[in-house]
Short mmCIF file of C-alpha atoms in Angstrom, two decimals:
data_model
loop_
_atom_site.label_atom_id
_atom_site.label_comp_id
_atom_site.label_asym_id
_atom_site.label_seq_id
_atom_site.Cartn_x
_atom_site.Cartn_y
_atom_site.Cartn_z
CA MET W 1 -22.08 -5.02 24.10
CA PRO W 2 -20.72 -7.24 21.39
CA SER W 3 -22.54 -6.55 18.46
CA ALA W 4 -21.29 -2.56 19.47
CA PHE W 5 -17.87 -3.33 19.69
CA TRP W 6 -17.64 -4.75 16.56
CA ILE W 7 -19.73 -1.13 14.76
CA LYS W 8 -16.39 0.42 14.24
CA PRO W 9 -14.01 -2.02 13.57
CA THR W 10 -16.62 -2.86 10.67
CA LEU W 11 -17.26 0.35 9.68
CA TYR W 12 -13.16 1.06 9.36
CA SER W 13 -13.01 -1.95 7.43
CA THR W 14 -15.39 -1.50 5.37
CA LEU W 15 -14.35 2.26 4.00
CA ASN W 16 -10.93 0.75 3.72
CA ILE W 17 -12.46 -1.97 1.06
CA ALA W 18 -14.65 0.62 -0.98
CA SER W 19 -11.61 3.20 -0.68
CA ALA W 20 -8.45 0.80 -1.65
CA THR W 21 -10.84 -1.40 -4.42
CA GLY W 22 -11.88 1.95 -5.80
CA ILE W 23 -8.97 4.11 -6.04
CA VAL W 24 -7.53 0.68 -7.90
CA PHE W 25 -10.99 1.22 -10.27
CA ALA W 26 -10.69 5.40 -10.40
CA ASN W 27 -7.10 5.50 -11.42
CA LYS W 28 -7.52 2.82 -14.13
CA ALA W 29 -10.68 5.07 -15.77
CA VAL W 30 -8.70 8.14 -15.69
CA LEU W 31 -5.38 6.77 -17.11
CA SER W 32 -6.97 4.14 -19.38
CA VAL W 33 -10.53 5.55 -20.15
CA TYR W 34 -10.92 9.05 -19.96
CA GLY W 35 -7.03 9.06 -21.48
CA PHE W 36 -5.29 11.05 -19.05
CA GLU W 37 -1.98 10.03 -19.47
CA PHE W 38 -0.15 11.79 -16.75
CA ALA W 39 0.71 9.22 -14.11
CA THR W 40 3.44 11.85 -12.19
CA ALA W 41 0.81 14.72 -12.35
CA LEU W 42 -2.10 12.51 -11.24
CA THR W 43 0.38 11.43 -8.08
CA LEU W 44 1.01 14.94 -7.36
CA LEU W 45 -3.17 15.71 -7.27
CA HIS W 46 -3.16 12.59 -4.97
CA THR W 47 -0.16 13.94 -2.84
CA LEU W 48 -1.72 17.51 -2.37
CA THR W 49 -5.12 16.23 -1.55
CA THR W 50 -3.17 13.80 1.53
CA VAL W 51 -1.72 17.10 2.36
CA LEU W 52 -4.50 19.13 3.02
CA GLY W 53 -6.67 15.93 4.56
CA MET W 54 -3.87 15.76 6.89
CA LEU W 55 -3.85 19.26 7.49
CA LEU W 56 -7.91 18.89 8.70
CA PHE W 57 -7.08 15.61 10.81
CA CYS W 58 -4.54 17.57 12.70
CA GLN W 59 -6.92 20.23 12.94
CA LEU W 60 -10.12 17.94 14.04
CA GLY W 61 -7.51 16.05 16.77
CA VAL W 62 -7.59 12.96 15.07
CA PHE W 63 -3.55 12.82 15.61
CA VAL W 64 -1.10 15.03 17.28
CA PRO W 65 1.66 16.46 14.79
CA LYS W 66 5.62 15.82 15.54
CA GLN W 67 7.97 17.75 14.09
CA ILE W 68 10.62 15.57 12.19
CA PRO W 69 13.89 17.30 11.00
CA THR W 70 13.67 17.39 7.09
CA LEU W 71 16.51 15.35 6.43
CA GLN W 72 15.24 12.60 8.15
CA VAL W 73 12.43 12.13 6.13
CA THR W 74 13.73 13.16 2.99
CA PRO W 75 14.48 9.71 1.44
CA LEU W 76 11.20 8.52 3.07
CA ALA W 77 9.76 11.26 1.14
CA ALA W 78 11.53 10.13 -2.79
CA SER W 79 10.48 6.36 -1.60
CA TYR W 80 6.61 7.22 -1.83
CA VAL W 81 7.20 9.47 -4.91
CA GLY W 82 8.38 6.27 -6.84
CA TYR W 83 5.68 4.20 -5.27
CA VAL W 84 3.07 5.98 -6.18
CA VAL W 85 4.34 7.10 -9.52
CA LEU W 86 5.27 3.68 -10.66
CA ASN W 87 2.34 2.13 -9.41
CA ASN W 88 0.09 4.15 -11.16
CA LEU W 89 2.37 3.79 -14.22
CA SER W 90 1.64 0.05 -13.78
CA LEU W 91 -1.84 0.68 -13.56
CA LYS W 92 -2.00 2.32 -16.95
CA LEU W 93 0.20 0.05 -18.99
CA ASN W 94 -1.18 -3.56 -17.50
CA THR W 95 -4.66 -5.14 -16.86
CA VAL W 96 -6.32 -4.65 -13.72
CA GLY W 97 -5.34 -8.21 -12.60
CA PHE W 98 -1.97 -8.76 -13.59
CA TYR W 99 -1.32 -4.95 -11.48
CA GLN W 100 -3.07 -6.96 -8.71
CA ILE W 101 -1.11 -9.84 -8.87
CA SER W 102 2.31 -8.05 -9.09
CA LYS W 103 1.36 -6.41 -5.68
CA ILE W 104 1.03 -9.83 -4.21
CA CYS W 105 4.64 -10.14 -4.97
CA ILE W 106 5.81 -7.22 -2.72
CA LEU W 107 5.56 -10.03 0.10
CA PRO W 108 8.50 -12.25 -1.01
CA THR W 109 10.17 -8.84 -1.70
CA LEU W 110 10.08 -7.56 1.10
CA ILE W 111 11.23 -10.72 3.01
CA ALA W 112 14.45 -11.02 0.73
CA ILE W 113 15.21 -7.01 1.29
CA GLU W 114 14.99 -7.90 5.07
CA ILE W 115 17.51 -10.89 4.75
CA ALA W 116 19.38 -8.65 1.98
CA LEU W 117 19.88 -5.69 4.39
CA PHE W 118 18.75 -6.69 8.00
CA GLY W 119 19.96 -10.43 7.76
CA LYS W 120 16.84 -11.26 9.34
CA TYR W 121 15.86 -14.85 8.49
CA PRO W 122 12.35 -15.57 8.77
CA SER W 123 11.00 -19.34 10.12
CA GLN W 124 10.73 -22.22 7.84
CA LYS W 125 7.05 -21.60 8.19
CA THR W 126 7.30 -18.31 6.87
CA LEU W 127 9.55 -19.48 3.72
CA MET W 128 7.36 -22.29 2.96
CA ALA W 129 4.08 -19.83 2.98
CA VAL W 130 5.60 -17.35 1.15
CA ALA W 131 7.44 -19.92 -1.27
CA LEU W 132 3.69 -20.71 -1.91
CA VAL W 133 2.73 -17.44 -2.40
CA CYS W 134 5.45 -17.45 -5.39
CA CYS W 135 4.33 -20.88 -6.73
CA GLY W 136 0.68 -18.57 -7.35
CA VAL W 137 1.80 -15.59 -9.30
CA ALA W 138 4.00 -17.92 -11.08
CA LEU W 139 0.60 -19.79 -12.00
CA ALA W 140 -1.45 -17.09 -12.70
CA THR W 141 1.21 -15.10 -14.75
CA ALA W 142 2.47 -18.04 -16.82
CA THR W 143 -0.14 -17.82 -19.21
CA ASP W 144 -0.23 -14.44 -19.44
CA GLN W 145 -0.01 -13.40 -23.25
CA GLY W 146 0.24 -9.58 -22.29
CA LEU W 147 3.69 -10.11 -20.81
CA THR W 148 5.47 -11.53 -23.78
CA THR W 149 4.12 -8.61 -25.81
CA ASN W 150 4.13 -5.75 -23.19
CA PHE W 151 7.57 -5.98 -21.59
CA MET W 152 7.33 -2.11 -20.78
CA GLY W 153 4.45 -2.77 -18.59
CA LEU W 154 6.16 -6.46 -17.33
CA LEU W 155 9.29 -4.40 -16.48
CA VAL W 156 7.38 -1.02 -14.71
CA GLY W 157 5.48 -3.84 -12.78
CA LEU W 158 8.51 -5.25 -11.20
CA SER W 159 10.02 -1.75 -10.87
CA ALA W 160 6.63 -1.24 -8.94
CA VAL W 161 7.40 -4.09 -6.80
CA LEU W 162 10.72 -3.24 -5.72
CA VAL W 163 10.25 0.20 -5.39
CA THR W 164 6.95 -0.19 -2.80
CA ALA W 165 8.57 -3.02 -0.68
CA VAL W 166 11.80 -0.58 0.07
CA TYR W 167 9.11 1.91 0.83
CA GLN W 168 7.55 -0.15 3.04
CA VAL W 169 10.74 -1.14 4.72
CA TRP W 170 11.65 2.43 5.35
CA VAL W 171 8.29 3.35 6.46
CA GLY W 172 8.22 0.36 9.84
CA SER W 173 12.10 1.46 10.36
CA LYS W 174 11.40 5.48 10.19
CA GLN W 175 8.35 5.20 13.01
CA ARG W 176 10.83 2.73 15.23
CA GLU W 177 13.47 5.23 14.72
CA LEU W 178 12.35 8.54 14.40
CA GLN W 179 9.30 7.14 17.36
CA THR W 180 6.27 8.45 15.51
CA GLY W 181 2.91 6.71 14.49
CA SER W 182 1.80 6.37 11.14
CA MET W 183 0.10 9.80 10.87
CA GLN W 184 2.72 11.73 12.36
CA LEU W 185 5.06 10.56 9.95
CA LEU W 186 2.28 10.85 6.70
CA HIS W 187 1.78 14.19 7.88
CA GLN W 188 5.61 15.05 7.74
CA TYR W 189 6.80 13.53 4.91
CA THR W 190 3.64 14.24 2.04
CA PRO W 191 4.83 18.26 1.42
CA LEU W 192 8.19 17.20 0.69
CA SER W 193 7.16 14.70 -1.55
CA ALA W 194 4.36 17.04 -3.20
CA LEU W 195 7.47 19.34 -3.57
CA MET W 196 9.11 16.80 -5.29
CA LEU W 197 6.49 15.87 -8.06
CA ALA W 198 5.92 19.45 -8.55
CA VAL W 199 9.73 19.43 -9.91
CA LEU W 200 9.20 16.02 -11.83
CA VAL W 201 5.98 17.12 -13.74
CA PRO W 202 7.57 19.25 -16.20
CA MET W 203 10.72 17.21 -16.43
CA MET W 204 8.63 13.69 -17.00
CA GLU W 205 5.21 14.57 -19.13
CA PRO W 206 4.67 17.22 -21.39
CA ILE W 207 3.11 20.23 -20.29
CA GLY W 208 2.22 22.41 -23.07
CA LEU W 209 3.00 25.71 -21.97
CA PHE W 210 4.55 26.71 -25.62
CA ASP W 211 1.97 24.44 -27.82
CA ARG W 212 0.11 26.99 -29.47
CA SER W 213 -1.96 23.94 -30.93
CA LEU W 214 -3.52 22.76 -27.91
CA ASN W 215 -2.04 18.87 -28.04
CA ALA W 216 -4.21 16.55 -26.78
CA HIS W 217 -1.34 14.66 -25.31
CA THR W 218 -0.11 17.68 -22.92
CA LEU W 219 -1.53 18.43 -19.43
CA ILE W 220 -2.43 22.29 -20.51
CA GLY W 221 -3.99 20.65 -24.37
CA TYR W 222 -5.78 17.61 -22.60
CA THR W 223 -9.96 18.25 -23.14
CA TYR W 224 -10.54 18.34 -19.59
CA SER W 225 -14.84 17.28 -19.44
CA ILE W 226 -17.13 17.62 -16.06
CA SER W 227 -16.73 13.54 -16.14
CA SER W 228 -12.99 13.22 -16.21
CA VAL W 229 -12.27 15.74 -13.74
CA THR W 230 -14.71 14.36 -11.49
CA ALA W 231 -12.85 11.00 -11.94
CA ILE W 232 -9.67 12.86 -10.98
CA ALA W 233 -11.05 14.45 -8.24
CA ILE W 234 -12.34 11.19 -6.92
CA SER W 235 -9.21 9.48 -7.06
CA SER W 236 -7.56 11.91 -5.12
CA VAL W 237 -10.18 12.10 -2.43
CA LEU W 238 -9.80 8.15 -2.78
CA GLY W 239 -6.24 7.92 -2.00
CA LEU W 240 -6.39 10.09 0.97
CA LEU W 241 -9.12 8.12 2.19
CA VAL W 242 -7.02 4.63 1.74
CA SER W 243 -4.49 6.28 4.04
CA LEU W 244 -6.86 7.15 6.97
CA SER W 245 -8.85 3.79 6.96
CA THR W 246 -5.72 2.26 7.24
CA PHE W 247 -4.80 3.91 10.25
CA LEU W 248 -8.21 3.24 11.96
CA VAL W 249 -8.26 -0.11 10.96
CA ILE W 250 -5.15 -0.98 12.63
CA GLY W 251 -5.68 0.90 15.40
CA ALA W 252 -9.29 -0.56 15.91
CA THR W 253 -8.20 -4.35 15.59
CA SER W 254 -5.13 -5.40 14.52
CA SER W 255 -2.62 -5.74 11.44
CA LEU W 256 -3.60 -9.20 11.28
CA THR W 257 -7.60 -8.28 10.49
CA TYR W 258 -5.85 -5.50 8.13
CA ASN W 259 -4.04 -8.41 6.20
CA ILE W 260 -7.27 -10.56 6.11
CA VAL W 261 -9.39 -7.05 4.49
CA GLY W 262 -6.23 -6.87 2.44
CA HIS W 263 -6.93 -10.75 0.86
CA PHE W 264 -10.83 -9.49 0.40
CA LYS W 265 -9.53 -6.88 -1.53
CA THR W 266 -7.58 -8.60 -3.80
CA VAL W 267 -10.69 -10.80 -5.08
CA THR W 268 -12.51 -8.10 -5.72
CA ILE W 269 -10.05 -5.96 -7.56
CA LEU W 270 -9.78 -9.28 -9.59
CA ALA W 271 -13.16 -9.55 -9.90
CA GLY W 272 -13.69 -5.36 -10.53
CA GLY W 273 -10.94 -6.18 -13.61
CA CYS W 274 -12.99 -8.50 -15.26
CA LEU W 275 -16.30 -7.06 -14.88
CA ILE W 276 -15.53 -3.35 -15.12
CA PHE W 277 -12.51 -3.55 -17.83
CA GLY W 278 -13.02 -6.86 -19.41
CA ASP W 279 -10.04 -8.44 -18.17
CA THR W 280 -9.79 -12.29 -18.55
CA MET W 281 -9.41 -14.95 -16.25
CA SER W 282 -8.09 -18.37 -17.45
CA VAL W 283 -8.39 -21.27 -15.38
CA SER W 284 -4.83 -21.25 -14.35
CA LYS W 285 -4.95 -17.61 -13.63
CA VAL W 286 -7.68 -18.44 -11.18
CA SER W 287 -5.97 -21.72 -9.83
CA GLY W 288 -2.73 -19.20 -9.24
CA VAL W 289 -4.58 -16.32 -7.22
CA ALA W 290 -6.29 -19.04 -5.07
CA LEU W 291 -2.65 -20.49 -4.63
CA ALA W 292 -1.34 -17.31 -3.69
CA MET W 293 -4.38 -16.25 -1.75
CA VAL W 294 -3.60 -19.80 0.39
CA GLY W 295 0.03 -18.72 0.92
CA ILE W 296 -0.70 -15.37 1.87
CA ALA W 297 -3.51 -16.72 4.53
CA TRP W 298 -1.12 -19.11 5.84
CA TYR W 299 1.81 -16.51 6.03
CA SER W 300 -0.65 -14.60 8.23
CA HIS W 301 -1.63 -17.24 10.09
CA VAL W 302 2.43 -18.13 11.39
CA GLN W 303 2.58 -13.84 11.80
CA PHE W 304 0.03 -14.23 14.35
CA ALA W 305 1.35 -16.78 15.97
CA ASN W 306 4.24 -15.93 16.32
CA LEU W 307 3.22 -12.20 17.88
CA GLU W 308 0.67 -14.17 20.10
CA HIS W 309 3.52 -16.34 21.54
CA ALA W 310 6.02 -13.34 21.88
CA GLN W 311 2.77 -11.43 23.84
CA ASP W 312 2.28 -14.49 25.80
CA LYS W 313 6.21 -14.64 26.92
CA VAL W 314 5.73 -11.08 28.11
CA VAL W 315 2.42 -11.64 30.01
CA ARG W 316 3.66 -14.99 31.58
CA PRO W 317 7.67 -15.45 31.75
CA ASP W 318 9.15 -18.17 32.81
CA ILE W 319 9.00 -18.23 36.33
CA PRO W 320 12.67 -19.29 38.22
CA GLU W 321 12.78 -21.69 41.09
CA ALA W 322 13.17 -19.82 44.24
CA ASP W 323 15.73 -21.36 46.98
CA SER W 324 13.45 -22.33 49.26
CA GLY W 325 11.60 -24.34 46.58
CA HIS W 326 8.56 -22.42 46.23
CA ALA W 327 7.63 -20.46 42.84
CA GLN W 328 8.50 -16.79 42.53
CA THR W 329 5.57 -14.59 42.06
CA ALA W 330 5.40 -12.85 38.88
CA MET W 331 3.61 -9.43 38.35
CA ARG W 332 2.41 -7.68 35.40
#
């Protein structure tokens, strides 16, 4: 029945929207409201939770594990570390609104990387859609006074966009190269990422191991309350749910549906930033975000049309004329 057919996709999409928007607000609360200013340590906790979750999903038969040589996933593990750490730092230093608007820039950055590294030039319609996205982001951020006073936040935000784009390119290329699914790949590189983060935490953040004064600005000296620990635990679990729900949505529907769900998440996060954390949304910022969303929707439409055309060519290839003048029969 049609109604039954949409039950799973609806549930999976709801889970993805709730977890992806929830983790932004949870991380912002942990880093800013509760003053847990250790973004790298928070990333380590997220990654360890994901490692345990992948082991559990593997035992439950959600996916079949595949062994991959460590050297082949090391670059991916390193880019994952950079991507999550920089995004958490960006969320700590910037408003929720700027953080989400900067993530829209990942699309044009991805296209620029594919042109520079792989010589893949998109169609004219795709370039026009991306240009619209760039215009929207420029309009939304041009009047953001925080950009002129928070240079470090701007630098971290731009770095997060670049590293995230590289990470996404490598995820796609590694899946094709190693012939693995997203869950299989995540299962293989997250333990290595956790090991890298365990080395980075003492190097990048004050542990306070030999600080007898128990400075609140160290990991050991931080005042852990029930509410702050709960917030950290919630953000860690949400990180796992984001990975799982992304896999479920794409598996039950399509990447296009996932992109459409992403548009709704953007609007929800921007609205939540205003309502929960007091972000301001001027007319120009709202107009810029709306313009960027139109560009992303147009881009998704173009990509879907290209995919549909490619599938149609596979299902119904061009039928050459036979010598007798009758068309040959093409079998699927």
